[in-house]
PDB file of C-alpha atoms in Angstrom:
ATOM      1  CA  MET A   1     -43.666-101.252 -21.014  1.00  0.00           C
ATOM      2  CA  THR A   2     -40.545-101.802 -19.201  1.00  0.00           C
ATOM      3  CA  GLY A   3     -38.482-104.978 -19.165  1.00  0.00           C
ATOM      4  CA  PHE A   4     -39.658-105.999 -15.706  1.00  0.00           C
ATOM      5  CA  ASP A   5     -43.305-105.949 -17.102  1.00  0.00           C
ATOM      6  CA  VAL A   6     -42.264-108.110 -19.926  1.00  0.00           C
ATOM      7  CA  ILE A   7     -40.562-110.635 -17.700  1.00  0.00           C
ATOM      8  CA  GLN A   8     -43.574-110.674 -15.280  1.00  0.00           C
ATOM      9  CA  ASN A   9     -45.931-111.202 -18.138  1.00  0.00           C
ATOM     10  CA  THR A  10     -43.851-113.896 -19.519  1.00  0.00           C
ATOM     11  CA  LEU A  11     -43.843-115.735 -16.126  1.00  0.00           C
ATOM     12  CA  VAL A  12     -47.497-115.525 -16.070  1.00  0.00           C
ATOM     13  CA  VAL A  13     -47.949-116.971 -19.476  1.00  0.00           C
ATOM     14  CA  CYS A  14     -45.437-119.697 -18.574  1.00  0.00           C
ATOM     15  CA  MET A  15     -47.365-120.622 -15.493  1.00  0.00           C
ATOM     16  CA  HIS A  16     -50.575-121.080 -17.586  1.00  0.00           C
ATOM     17  CA  VAL A  17     -48.816-123.250 -19.951  1.00  0.00           C
ATOM     18  CA  VAL A  18     -47.324-125.422 -16.897  1.00  0.00           C
ATOM     19  CA  GLY A  19     -50.782-125.486 -15.547  1.00  0.00           C
ATOM     20  CA  LEU A  20     -52.082-126.772 -18.769  1.00  0.00           C
ATOM     21  CA  ALA A  21     -49.388-129.528 -18.624  1.00  0.00           C
ATOM     22  CA  MET A  22     -50.313-130.400 -15.196  1.00  0.00           C
ATOM     23  CA  LEU A  23     -53.859-130.932 -16.276  1.00  0.00           C
ATOM     24  CA  LEU A  24     -52.891-133.011 -19.145  1.00  0.00           C
ATOM     25  CA  ALA A  25     -50.566-135.226 -16.794  1.00  0.00           C
ATOM     26  CA  THR A  26     -53.472-135.570 -14.313  1.00  0.00           C
ATOM     27  CA  TRP A  27     -55.785-136.764 -17.211  1.00  0.00           C
ATOM     28  CA  ARG A  28     -53.282-139.356 -18.068  1.00  0.00           C
ATOM     29  CA  LEU A  29     -52.888-140.525 -14.421  1.00  0.00           C
ATOM     30  CA  LEU A  30     -56.537-140.934 -14.045  1.00  0.00           C
ATOM     31  CA  ARG A  31     -57.119-142.503 -17.561  1.00  0.00           C
ATOM     32  CA  GLY A  32     -53.717-144.437 -18.055  1.00  0.00           C
ATOM     33  CA  PRO A  33     -54.558-147.828 -19.365  1.00  0.00           C
ATOM     34  CA  THR A  34     -51.496-149.554 -17.904  1.00  0.00           C
ATOM     35  CA  VAL A  35     -49.579-149.010 -14.525  1.00  0.00           C
ATOM     36  CA  PRO A  36     -46.268-147.767 -16.240  1.00  0.00           C
ATOM     37  CA  ASP A  37     -48.377-145.168 -17.972  1.00  0.00           C
ATOM     38  CA  ARG A  38     -49.713-143.899 -14.580  1.00  0.00           C
ATOM     39  CA  ILE A  39     -46.267-144.008 -13.088  1.00  0.00           C
ATOM     40  CA  LEU A  40     -44.928-141.937 -15.945  1.00  0.00           C
ATOM     41  CA  ALA A  41     -47.861-139.462 -15.530  1.00  0.00           C
ATOM     42  CA  LEU A  42     -47.026-139.114 -11.935  1.00  0.00           C
ATOM     43  CA  ASP A  43     -43.388-138.500 -12.533  1.00  0.00           C
ATOM     44  CA  THR A  44     -44.417-135.927 -15.119  1.00  0.00           C
ATOM     45  CA  LEU A  45     -46.738-134.369 -12.605  1.00  0.00           C
ATOM     46  CA  SER A  46     -44.132-133.929 -10.089  1.00  0.00           C
ATOM     47  CA  VAL A  47     -41.667-132.254 -12.621  1.00  0.00           C
ATOM     48  CA  THR A  48     -44.562-129.844 -13.686  1.00  0.00           C
ATOM     49  CA  ALA A  49     -45.118-129.035 -10.104  1.00  0.00           C
ATOM     50  CA  ILE A  50     -41.524-128.285  -9.574  1.00  0.00           C
ATOM     51  CA  ALA A  51     -41.577-125.961 -12.597  1.00  0.00           C
ATOM     52  CA  GLN A  52     -44.778-124.327 -11.380  1.00  0.00           C
ATOM     53  CA  LEU A  53     -43.321-123.618  -8.022  1.00  0.00           C
ATOM     54  CA  MET A  54     -39.983-122.267  -9.512  1.00  0.00           C
ATOM     55  CA  LEU A  55     -41.994-119.916 -11.734  1.00  0.00           C
ATOM     56  CA  PHE A  56     -44.154-118.679  -9.004  1.00  0.00           C
ATOM     57  CA  GLY A  57     -41.158-118.434  -6.873  1.00  0.00           C
ATOM     58  CA  MET A  58     -39.771-116.095  -9.561  1.00  0.00           C
ATOM     59  CA  TYR A  59     -42.795-114.185 -10.005  1.00  0.00           C
ATOM     60  CA  LEU A  60     -43.093-113.322  -6.245  1.00  0.00           C
ATOM     61  CA  ASN A  61     -39.361-113.020  -5.724  1.00  0.00           C
ATOM     62  CA  SER A  62     -39.437-115.372  -2.836  1.00  0.00           C
ATOM     63  CA  ALA A  63     -36.922-118.021  -1.944  1.00  0.00           C
ATOM     64  CA  ILE A  64     -39.308-120.257  -0.039  1.00  0.00           C
ATOM     65  CA  TYR A  65     -40.798-121.899  -3.054  1.00  0.00           C
ATOM     66  CA  PHE A  66     -37.451-122.939  -4.237  1.00  0.00           C
ATOM     67  CA  GLU A  67     -36.949-124.852  -1.249  1.00  0.00           C
ATOM     68  CA  ALA A  68     -40.463-126.412  -1.488  1.00  0.00           C
ATOM     69  CA  ALA A  69     -39.513-127.339  -5.293  1.00  0.00           C
ATOM     70  CA  LEU A  70     -36.422-129.129  -3.910  1.00  0.00           C
ATOM     71  CA  ILE A  71     -38.415-131.084  -1.501  1.00  0.00           C
ATOM     72  CA  ILE A  72     -41.060-132.208  -4.131  1.00  0.00           C
ATOM     73  CA  ALA A  73     -38.025-133.153  -6.432  1.00  0.00           C
ATOM     74  CA  MET A  74     -36.708-135.436  -3.654  1.00  0.00           C
ATOM     75  CA  LEU A  75     -40.018-136.975  -2.957  1.00  0.00           C
ATOM     76  CA  GLY A  76     -40.856-137.341  -6.647  1.00  0.00           C
ATOM     77  CA  PHE A  77     -37.651-139.278  -7.294  1.00  0.00           C
ATOM     78  CA  GLY A  78     -38.169-141.552  -4.467  1.00  0.00           C
ATOM     79  CA  SER A  79     -41.737-142.357  -5.413  1.00  0.00           C
ATOM     80  CA  THR A  80     -40.760-143.108  -8.953  1.00  0.00           C
ATOM     81  CA  VAL A  81     -37.937-145.459  -7.933  1.00  0.00           C
ATOM     82  CA  VAL A  82     -40.448-147.282  -5.410  1.00  0.00           C
ATOM     83  CA  LEU A  83     -43.334-147.579  -7.804  1.00  0.00           C
ATOM     84  CA  SER A  84     -40.985-148.797 -10.662  1.00  0.00           C
ATOM     85  CA  LYS A  85     -39.555-151.498  -8.203  1.00  0.00           C
ATOM     86  CA  PHE A  86     -43.047-152.510  -7.364  1.00  0.00           C
ATOM     87  CA  VAL A  87     -43.917-153.128 -10.898  1.00  0.00           C
ATOM     88  CA  LEU A  88     -40.734-154.966 -11.677  1.00  0.00           C
ATOM     89  CA  ARG A  89     -41.022-157.248  -8.618  1.00  0.00           C
ATOM     90  CA  ARG A  90     -44.878-158.023  -9.581  1.00  0.00           C
ATOM     91  CA  ASP A  91     -43.931-158.886 -13.107  1.00  0.00           C
ATOM     92  CA  ILE A  92     -41.075-161.156 -11.662  1.00  0.00           C
ATOM     93  CA  VAL A  93     -43.485-163.013  -9.292  1.00  0.00           C
ATOM     94  CA  GLU A  94     -46.279-163.522 -11.928  1.00  0.00           C
TER      95      GLU A  94
END
């Protein structure tokens, strides 16, 4: 087994582990008892999606997945900030 095969197999294992993390974050997003729990799960889901895209890009040796991960990172940050401000303002009004 060459070093390239070891790296490819390691990437596949890592993609499966990150996929499991995405499933668990989705579970928390759907079952979260409070709104902050759901916001945190959505943020975790965006971070794991970035990790999955980066690993997949490394596996296929393609740069387009890194650009897609950058776009998801920007959208994930923006959505987290907006949702957090919404929760903060709703608590202030009530």
